[in-house]
Coordinates of C-alpha atoms in Angstrom, one line a residue:
M1 CA 29.6 100.4 -74.9
P2 CA 27.6 97.2 -74.9
L3 CA 28.8 94.2 -73.1
V4 CA 28.7 92.2 -76.4
S5 CA 27.3 92.9 -79.8
F6 CA 25.8 90.4 -82.3
S7 CA 24.8 90.9 -86.0
Y8 CA 21.2 90.3 -86.8
Q9 CA 22.1 86.9 -88.4
D10 CA 24.1 85.8 -85.4
A11 CA 21.4 86.9 -82.9
I12 CA 18.8 84.9 -84.8
A13 CA 21.0 81.9 -84.8
N14 CA 21.6 82.3 -81.1
G15 CA 17.9 82.4 -80.5
K16 CA 17.5 79.0 -82.1
G17 CA 20.0 77.3 -79.7
D18 CA 18.9 74.3 -77.7
N19 CA 18.7 76.2 -74.5
A20 CA 17.8 79.7 -75.7
R21 CA 14.2 79.5 -74.5
W22 CA 13.1 79.7 -71.0
P23 CA 11.7 76.2 -69.9
R24 CA 8.0 77.1 -69.8
D25 CA 6.4 73.7 -70.7
P26 CA 6.4 70.7 -68.4
E27 CA 8.7 68.7 -70.6
S28 CA 11.5 71.3 -70.8
Q29 CA 11.0 72.1 -67.1
E30 CA 11.6 68.5 -66.2
K31 CA 14.7 68.4 -68.4
R32 CA 16.3 71.7 -67.3
L33 CA 14.6 73.2 -64.3
L34 CA 12.9 70.7 -61.9
P35 CA 13.7 69.8 -59.2
M36 CA 17.3 70.9 -59.6
C37 CA 18.0 73.6 -62.2
R38 CA 20.7 72.5 -64.7
P39 CA 21.8 75.5 -66.7
S40 CA 24.1 74.7 -69.7
F41 CA 27.7 75.8 -70.0
E42 CA 30.4 75.1 -72.5
P43 CA 33.9 74.5 -71.2
S44 CA 36.7 76.2 -73.1
F45 CA 39.4 73.8 -71.6
S46 CA 39.7 70.5 -69.8
F47 CA 41.7 69.3 -66.8
T48 CA 42.5 66.0 -65.2
R49 CA 42.5 64.8 -61.6
D50 CA 46.3 65.3 -61.5
D51 CA 46.1 69.0 -62.3
Q52 CA 46.3 71.1 -59.2
V53 CA 43.1 72.9 -58.3
F54 CA 43.2 76.0 -56.1
T55 CA 40.0 77.2 -54.6
I56 CA 39.6 80.7 -53.1
G57 CA 36.6 82.7 -52.0
S58 CA 33.6 82.5 -49.7
C59 CA 32.4 79.5 -47.8
F60 CA 30.9 78.1 -51.0
A61 CA 34.5 77.6 -52.2
R62 CA 35.0 75.3 -49.2
N63 CA 31.9 73.3 -50.3
I64 CA 33.3 73.0 -53.8
E65 CA 36.7 71.8 -52.7
K66 CA 35.2 69.3 -50.3
H67 CA 33.4 67.5 -53.1
L68 CA 36.4 67.8 -55.5
I69 CA 38.6 66.1 -52.8
A70 CA 36.0 63.4 -52.4
E71 CA 36.1 62.8 -56.1
G72 CA 39.9 62.3 -56.0
F73 CA 41.1 65.6 -57.5
N74 CA 44.4 67.2 -56.6
V75 CA 43.0 70.1 -54.5
A76 CA 45.5 72.4 -52.9
A77 CA 43.3 72.9 -49.9
A78 CA 43.7 69.3 -48.9
E79 CA 47.2 70.2 -47.8
F80 CA 46.2 73.1 -45.5
E81 CA 45.7 71.0 -42.3
Q82 CA 49.1 69.4 -42.8
M83 CA 50.6 72.9 -43.2
C84 CA 49.0 73.9 -39.9
A85 CA 50.4 70.8 -38.2
R86 CA 53.9 71.4 -39.5
N87 CA 53.8 75.0 -38.4
G88 CA 52.3 74.2 -34.9
V89 CA 49.1 76.1 -35.8
K90 CA 45.6 75.1 -34.7
T91 CA 42.9 76.5 -37.0
R92 CA 40.3 75.3 -39.4
P93 CA 40.0 75.4 -43.2
S94 CA 37.2 78.0 -42.8
T95 CA 39.9 80.4 -41.8
L96 CA 40.7 80.5 -45.6
N97 CA 37.2 82.0 -46.4
K98 CA 37.5 85.2 -48.4
F99 CA 34.2 87.1 -48.6
C100 CA 35.3 90.3 -50.2
V101 CA 36.9 90.3 -53.7
F102 CA 39.5 92.8 -52.5
S103 CA 40.6 90.5 -49.7
I104 CA 41.4 87.9 -52.5
L105 CA 43.4 90.5 -54.3
N106 CA 45.3 91.4 -51.1
E107 CA 46.3 87.8 -50.4
L108 CA 47.5 87.3 -54.0
K109 CA 49.6 90.5 -53.9
W110 CA 51.3 89.4 -50.7
A111 CA 51.9 85.9 -52.0
L112 CA 53.0 86.6 -55.6
V113 CA 54.5 90.1 -55.9
P114 CA 58.2 90.6 -54.9
G115 CA 58.4 93.3 -52.3
E116 CA 54.7 93.2 -51.4
E117 CA 54.4 92.0 -47.9
F118 CA 51.6 91.5 -45.5
P119 CA 51.5 94.6 -43.1
E120 CA 51.9 92.9 -39.8
K121 CA 51.0 96.1 -38.0
S122 CA 47.5 95.9 -39.5
I123 CA 46.7 93.1 -37.1
T124 CA 44.4 94.7 -34.6
E125 CA 44.6 94.5 -30.8
V126 CA 41.3 93.4 -29.4
K127 CA 42.3 93.6 -25.8
E128 CA 45.6 93.4 -23.9
N129 CA 47.8 90.8 -25.6
K130 CA 44.9 89.5 -27.7
F131 CA 45.1 90.2 -31.5
L132 CA 43.1 89.5 -34.6
D133 CA 44.1 89.5 -38.3
L134 CA 41.1 91.1 -40.0
Q135 CA 42.3 89.6 -43.4
L136 CA 41.3 86.2 -42.1
A137 CA 37.8 84.9 -41.9
P138 CA 35.2 86.0 -39.4
G139 CA 34.8 83.7 -36.4
L140 CA 38.5 83.4 -35.7
L141 CA 39.1 84.0 -32.0
P142 CA 41.6 86.6 -30.8
A143 CA 44.9 85.2 -29.7
D144 CA 48.4 86.2 -28.6
W145 CA 50.6 87.9 -31.1
D146 CA 52.8 84.8 -31.9
T147 CA 49.8 82.6 -32.4
M148 CA 48.0 85.1 -34.7
L149 CA 51.2 85.6 -36.7
G150 CA 51.6 81.9 -37.0
I151 CA 48.1 81.5 -38.4
R152 CA 48.8 84.4 -40.8
N153 CA 52.1 82.9 -42.0
T154 CA 50.4 79.5 -42.6
V155 CA 47.6 81.1 -44.6
S156 CA 50.2 83.0 -46.7
E157 CA 52.2 79.7 -47.3
Y158 CA 49.0 78.1 -48.5
I159 CA 48.1 81.0 -50.8
K160 CA 51.5 80.6 -52.5
M161 CA 50.3 77.3 -53.9
I162 CA 48.3 79.2 -56.4
R163 CA 51.6 79.7 -58.3
T164 CA 51.6 76.1 -59.4
S165 CA 47.9 75.6 -59.8
K166 CA 46.5 75.1 -63.3
V167 CA 42.9 75.4 -62.3
I168 CA 41.8 78.3 -60.1
V169 CA 38.2 78.4 -58.8
V170 CA 37.2 81.8 -57.5
T171 CA 33.9 82.2 -55.6
L172 CA 32.7 85.7 -55.0
G173 CA 30.8 86.2 -51.8
L174 CA 29.7 89.7 -50.6
A175 CA 29.7 93.2 -51.9
E176 CA 29.7 94.8 -48.4
A177 CA 33.2 95.2 -47.1
W178 CA 35.0 97.0 -44.2
F179 CA 37.8 99.4 -45.2
D180 CA 40.8 100.0 -43.0
K181 CA 41.6 103.7 -43.6
E182 CA 44.9 103.6 -41.7
Y183 CA 46.4 101.0 -44.1
G184 CA 44.3 101.6 -47.2
L185 CA 43.1 98.0 -47.2
Y186 CA 39.8 96.3 -47.4
T187 CA 39.5 93.7 -44.7
N188 CA 37.9 90.3 -44.8
S189 CA 36.1 90.5 -41.5
M190 CA 34.4 93.1 -39.3
P191 CA 36.5 94.8 -36.7
L192 CA 35.4 93.9 -33.1
R193 CA 34.0 96.6 -30.8
P194 CA 37.0 96.8 -28.5
T195 CA 39.2 97.6 -31.5
V196 CA 36.8 100.3 -32.7
A197 CA 36.5 101.7 -29.2
R198 CA 40.3 102.1 -29.2
E199 CA 40.4 103.5 -32.8
P200 CA 36.9 104.8 -33.6
D201 CA 37.8 106.5 -36.9
R202 CA 39.8 103.7 -38.4
F203 CA 37.2 101.6 -40.2
D204 CA 34.3 102.4 -42.6
L205 CA 31.8 100.1 -44.3
H206 CA 31.7 100.2 -48.1
V207 CA 29.1 98.8 -50.4
L208 CA 31.0 97.9 -53.5
E209 CA 29.8 98.9 -57.0
Y210 CA 30.2 97.2 -60.3
N211 CA 33.3 99.0 -61.7
E212 CA 35.2 98.4 -58.4
I213 CA 34.6 94.7 -58.6
V214 CA 35.4 94.4 -62.3
D215 CA 38.7 96.3 -61.8
C216 CA 39.6 94.1 -58.9
L217 CA 39.0 90.9 -60.9
R218 CA 41.1 92.3 -63.7
Q219 CA 44.0 93.0 -61.2
I220 CA 43.7 89.4 -59.9
L221 CA 43.9 88.0 -63.4
A222 CA 46.9 90.3 -64.2
L223 CA 48.7 89.0 -61.2
L224 CA 48.1 85.4 -62.2
E225 CA 49.1 86.0 -65.8
E226 CA 52.4 87.4 -64.5
Y227 CA 53.2 85.1 -61.6
G228 CA 50.9 82.1 -61.9
H229 CA 51.0 78.8 -63.8
P230 CA 51.7 79.6 -67.5
D231 CA 48.6 77.7 -68.6
F232 CA 46.3 78.6 -65.7
R233 CA 42.6 78.7 -66.3
M234 CA 39.9 80.2 -64.0
L235 CA 36.5 79.0 -63.1
L236 CA 34.5 81.9 -61.8
T237 CA 31.4 81.4 -59.6
V238 CA 29.2 83.5 -57.4
S239 CA 28.2 82.1 -54.1
P240 CA 24.5 81.7 -53.6
V241 CA 25.0 81.7 -49.8
A242 CA 23.1 84.6 -48.3
L243 CA 24.8 87.3 -46.2
S244 CA 24.2 86.9 -42.5
T245 CA 23.5 90.5 -41.5
T246 CA 23.6 93.6 -43.7
M247 CA 25.1 96.8 -42.2
S248 CA 23.8 98.9 -45.1
G249 CA 20.5 100.0 -43.6
R250 CA 18.6 98.0 -46.1
D251 CA 16.4 94.9 -45.7
A252 CA 18.8 91.9 -45.6
M253 CA 17.0 90.2 -48.5
V254 CA 17.3 93.4 -50.6
A255 CA 20.9 93.9 -49.7
N256 CA 21.7 90.3 -50.5
S257 CA 20.0 90.6 -53.9
Y258 CA 22.2 93.6 -54.7
S259 CA 25.3 91.9 -53.5
K260 CA 24.8 88.9 -55.7
S261 CA 23.5 90.8 -58.7
V262 CA 26.4 93.2 -58.9
Q263 CA 28.9 90.5 -58.5
R264 CA 27.2 88.3 -61.1
A265 CA 27.2 91.2 -63.6
A266 CA 30.9 91.9 -62.9
V267 CA 31.7 88.2 -63.5
E268 CA 29.9 88.3 -66.9
T269 CA 32.1 91.1 -68.0
I270 CA 35.3 89.3 -67.0
F271 CA 34.1 86.0 -68.6
R272 CA 33.3 87.8 -71.9
E273 CA 36.6 89.7 -72.1
N274 CA 39.2 87.1 -70.9
A275 CA 39.8 83.8 -72.7
R276 CA 41.3 82.2 -69.6
V277 CA 38.0 82.5 -67.7
D278 CA 34.9 80.3 -67.7
Y279 CA 31.8 81.0 -65.7
I280 CA 30.2 78.1 -63.9
P281 CA 26.4 78.9 -63.3
S282 CA 26.1 77.3 -59.9
Y283 CA 24.5 80.5 -58.6
E284 CA 21.7 80.1 -61.1
S285 CA 21.4 76.4 -60.5
I286 CA 20.9 76.9 -56.7
T287 CA 18.7 79.9 -56.8
L288 CA 16.3 78.5 -59.4
S289 CA 16.0 75.1 -57.9
D290 CA 13.4 73.6 -55.5
R291 CA 14.4 75.2 -52.2
S292 CA 13.7 72.0 -50.3
L293 CA 16.4 70.3 -52.3
A294 CA 18.9 73.1 -52.8
W295 CA 19.0 74.7 -49.3
R296 CA 19.7 73.7 -45.8
E297 CA 17.1 74.4 -43.0
D298 CA 18.4 77.9 -42.4
Q299 CA 17.5 78.8 -46.0
A300 CA 20.8 80.6 -46.3
H301 CA 23.4 77.8 -46.9
V302 CA 23.4 75.4 -49.8
S303 CA 22.7 71.7 -49.2
D304 CA 25.5 69.2 -49.7
I305 CA 23.3 67.5 -52.4
A306 CA 23.0 70.7 -54.4
V307 CA 26.7 71.5 -54.2
R308 CA 27.5 67.9 -55.1
L309 CA 25.2 67.9 -58.2
N310 CA 26.9 71.1 -59.4
V311 CA 30.4 69.8 -58.8
L312 CA 29.6 66.5 -60.6
R313 CA 28.2 68.4 -63.6
M314 CA 31.4 70.5 -63.7
Q315 CA 33.5 67.5 -63.3
S316 CA 31.7 65.7 -66.1
A317 CA 32.0 68.7 -68.5
Y318 CA 35.7 69.5 -67.8
T319 CA 37.1 66.0 -67.6
A320 CA 35.3 64.6 -70.7
S321 CA 38.6 64.3 -72.5
E322 CA 39.6 61.8 -69.9
G323 CA 36.7 59.6 -70.9
E324 CA 35.5 59.6 -67.3
A325 CA 32.3 61.7 -67.7
T326 CA 29.3 59.9 -66.1
E327 CA 31.2 56.6 -65.6
S328 CA 28.7 55.6 -62.8
G329 CA 25.7 56.4 -64.9
S330 CA 24.2 59.4 -66.7
A331 CA 24.0 62.8 -65.1
D332 CA 20.2 62.5 -65.0
R333 CA 20.5 59.2 -63.1
R334 CA 22.8 60.7 -60.6
A335 CA 20.6 63.7 -60.2
E336 CA 17.6 61.4 -59.6
A337 CA 19.6 59.4 -57.0
L338 CA 20.5 62.6 -55.1
R339 CA 16.9 63.8 -55.3
L340 CA 15.9 60.6 -53.6
V341 CA 18.5 61.1 -50.9
S342 CA 17.0 64.5 -50.2
S343 CA 13.5 63.0 -50.1
A344 CA 14.7 60.2 -47.8
M345 CA 16.3 62.7 -45.3
D346 CA 13.1 64.7 -45.3
L347 CA 11.0 61.6 -44.7
E348 CA 13.2 60.6 -41.8
K349 CA 12.7 64.0 -40.2
K350 CA 9.0 63.5 -40.5
G351 CA 9.3 60.1 -38.7
D352 CA 8.4 57.9 -41.7
I353 CA 11.4 55.6 -41.3
D354 CA 10.1 52.9 -43.7
A355 CA 9.6 55.3 -46.5
S356 CA 12.9 56.9 -45.8
N357 CA 14.8 53.6 -46.0
A358 CA 12.9 52.8 -49.2
A359 CA 14.0 56.1 -50.8
F360 CA 17.6 55.5 -49.7
S361 CA 17.5 52.0 -51.1
K362 CA 16.1 53.3 -54.5
A363 CA 18.8 55.9 -54.6
V364 CA 21.6 53.3 -54.2
E365 CA 19.9 51.1 -56.8
I366 CA 19.8 53.9 -59.3
D367 CA 23.5 54.9 -58.7
P368 CA 25.4 52.4 -56.6
D369 CA 28.6 54.6 -56.8
E370 CA 27.0 57.8 -55.5
M371 CA 29.0 58.4 -52.4
L372 CA 26.5 60.8 -50.7
A373 CA 23.7 58.3 -50.9
R374 CA 25.8 55.8 -49.0
V375 CA 27.0 58.4 -46.4
R376 CA 23.5 59.8 -45.6
W377 CA 21.9 56.3 -45.5
G378 CA 24.6 55.1 -43.2
E379 CA 24.1 58.0 -40.9
S380 CA 20.3 57.4 -40.9
L381 CA 20.8 53.7 -40.2
F382 CA 23.1 54.6 -37.3
R383 CA 20.4 56.8 -35.8
Q384 CA 18.0 53.9 -36.2
E385 CA 20.5 51.7 -34.3
K386 CA 20.8 49.4 -37.2
F387 CA 24.5 49.3 -36.8
E388 CA 25.6 46.4 -39.0
Q389 CA 23.6 47.9 -42.0
A390 CA 25.0 51.4 -41.1
R391 CA 28.5 50.0 -41.2
E392 CA 27.9 48.4 -44.6
Q393 CA 26.8 51.7 -46.2
M394 CA 29.4 53.8 -44.5
E395 CA 32.3 51.6 -45.5
V396 CA 31.1 51.7 -49.2
G397 CA 30.9 55.5 -48.8
L398 CA 34.4 55.7 -47.4
R399 CA 35.8 53.7 -50.4
L400 CA 33.9 56.1 -52.7
G401 CA 35.7 59.1 -51.2
G402 CA 33.5 60.1 -48.3
R403 CA 36.2 60.6 -45.7
S404 CA 35.5 64.4 -45.6
Y405 CA 32.1 63.6 -44.1
N406 CA 33.7 62.4 -40.9
L407 CA 33.0 58.7 -41.8
P408 CA 36.0 57.3 -39.9
Y409 CA 34.6 58.7 -36.6
L410 CA 31.1 57.5 -37.5
L411 CA 32.5 54.1 -38.4
G412 CA 34.4 54.0 -35.1
R413 CA 31.2 54.7 -33.2
T414 CA 29.4 52.1 -35.3
T415 CA 31.9 49.3 -34.9
F416 CA 32.3 50.0 -31.2
R417 CA 28.5 49.5 -30.9
T418 CA 28.6 46.2 -32.8
G419 CA 31.5 44.9 -30.7
D420 CA 34.1 44.9 -33.5
I421 CA 36.6 46.6 -31.2
A422 CA 39.6 46.1 -33.4
A423 CA 37.9 47.8 -36.3
A424 CA 36.8 50.6 -34.0
E425 CA 40.4 51.2 -33.0
T426 CA 41.4 51.4 -36.7
Y427 CA 38.7 53.8 -37.6
L428 CA 39.1 56.0 -34.6
K429 CA 42.8 56.4 -35.2
M430 CA 42.0 57.4 -38.7
A431 CA 39.4 59.9 -37.3
L432 CA 42.1 61.5 -35.1
E433 CA 43.9 62.6 -38.3
D434 CA 40.8 64.4 -39.5
L435 CA 39.5 65.7 -36.1
P436 CA 42.6 66.4 -34.0
D437 CA 40.7 68.8 -31.6
Q438 CA 37.5 66.8 -31.0
A439 CA 37.4 65.4 -27.5
G440 CA 34.9 62.8 -28.3
V441 CA 37.2 61.0 -30.7
Y442 CA 40.0 60.7 -28.0
Y443 CA 37.4 59.6 -25.4
L444 CA 35.9 56.9 -27.5
L445 CA 39.4 55.7 -28.6
A446 CA 40.4 55.5 -24.9
K447 CA 37.3 53.4 -24.1
T448 CA 38.1 51.2 -27.1
L449 CA 41.6 50.5 -25.8
I450 CA 40.2 49.8 -22.4
R451 CA 37.9 47.2 -24.0
L452 CA 41.0 45.7 -25.6
K453 CA 42.6 45.5 -22.1
R454 CA 45.3 48.1 -22.9
P455 CA 44.9 50.8 -20.2
G456 CA 48.5 52.0 -20.7
D457 CA 47.7 52.8 -24.3
A458 CA 44.3 54.4 -23.3
M459 CA 45.8 56.8 -20.7
P460 CA 47.1 59.5 -23.1
Y461 CA 43.8 59.5 -25.0
Y462 CA 41.9 60.0 -21.8
E463 CA 44.2 62.8 -20.8
K464 CA 43.8 64.5 -24.1
A465 CA 40.0 64.2 -24.0
H466 CA 40.0 65.6 -20.5
A467 CA 42.3 68.5 -21.6
L468 CA 40.0 69.4 -24.5
A469 CA 36.8 69.1 -22.4
P470 CA 37.8 69.6 -18.8
D471 CA 34.1 70.1 -17.6
N472 CA 32.9 66.8 -19.1
A473 CA 32.1 64.5 -16.1
S474 CA 32.2 61.3 -18.2
M475 CA 35.7 62.1 -19.5
A476 CA 37.0 63.0 -16.1
A477 CA 35.6 59.8 -14.6
G478 CA 37.1 57.7 -17.4
L479 CA 40.5 59.2 -16.8
E480 CA 40.3 58.4 -13.0
K481 CA 39.2 54.8 -13.7
C482 CA 42.1 54.4 -16.1
R483 CA 44.5 55.7 -13.5
S484 CA 43.1 53.3 -10.9
A485 CA 43.4 50.4 -13.4
L486 CA 47.0 51.2 -14.1
A487 CA 47.8 51.6 -10.4
A488 CA 46.4 48.1 -9.7
I489 CA 48.7 46.5 -12.3

């Protein structure tokens, strides 16, 4: 059976559509392809900033949610760190990454279906009293049983927020997945060698095929239709982020092409057959764009600028009923501003600071409310030691929603350098809420409090900085000086 069938008349009409032709001439390329590809899409629904958005999938999902949070949307993931704090768990949002479509299905079954529970015994022992939950993201360090179970329970608590989410963004990552034969489950990360040495026949690597992925997506939708928000809608995307290493025996670039292509084909089937689903062509946007704009230096991860452009286009399309589409200027102006930001960053790397600042200035002139232009220019000005100017740009960026770019910490460092120590204290205490495990924030806050002649207040921050970085000589010296100062009082 064909994916979709059109009559002759309908096919001819489709061929006359505004975007039916590939942009071959310079004018259409400038409009749709260069420097950032802007494929069209037609929303079948709308949502507001108050509607809860739940993001799940690969690291590209984390990028999307970061920008939605910056734009003031009600994103479930914004509550994850507070959940961790309430449960006494220390982990990062990247722990939520789901690279295999089956690992998404696993989590939803355990969160939604009565009687379906996470099999705690599937947590693998890496070495004596050190365990790892392979359903969580790669990179998580093995920990004792109680710690690992605490992280697992916190993740499960977060996943349950999907019940009340009207908008669900699913980003498919990889088509290579490890299969746990003992429990009949696909895992989300690769088993470590000590586990395999202990249980050599427990895990196999599978390269997923089209029908498996389609069936899995159908099961996910069926679960949401039964247990989710009664009016939920899904935005499906395919992550453009390249796989790190293929275990399939193929060239990594060939394996990556298959992985993305088979998932993209499966998504098209689901989009065509289910009225609750829209497809967001961010994959096409990134892969067909100027690589210098769309990709980071590793040529595997997507640049913040490219992600932001796609999220802003999505926002404009899906919130048009609110009358908030392109409030700060047309989509083309915003795209031009962000292109200039990318150019400015490249010029700075090449050492042409004057041209870089000119490009940043032009970007801000074109779109004064573009948060990322303020953030990146503020960072650049800080590196140039133009601290007052850096502060000005970063404070505007913070007001525009740029807190997720660690602006409080940068502003704390900036205001400390300018001598506005009271402002430094304010920003650094804000930064501690965002970076509770970063020793440098505690250390700089302690130094700030010393400058304010409050060694008693500084002591616990020095102690925390030293505990987080016990081998750092500066932090150890600061702690001893603070102790001496308190002893002399």
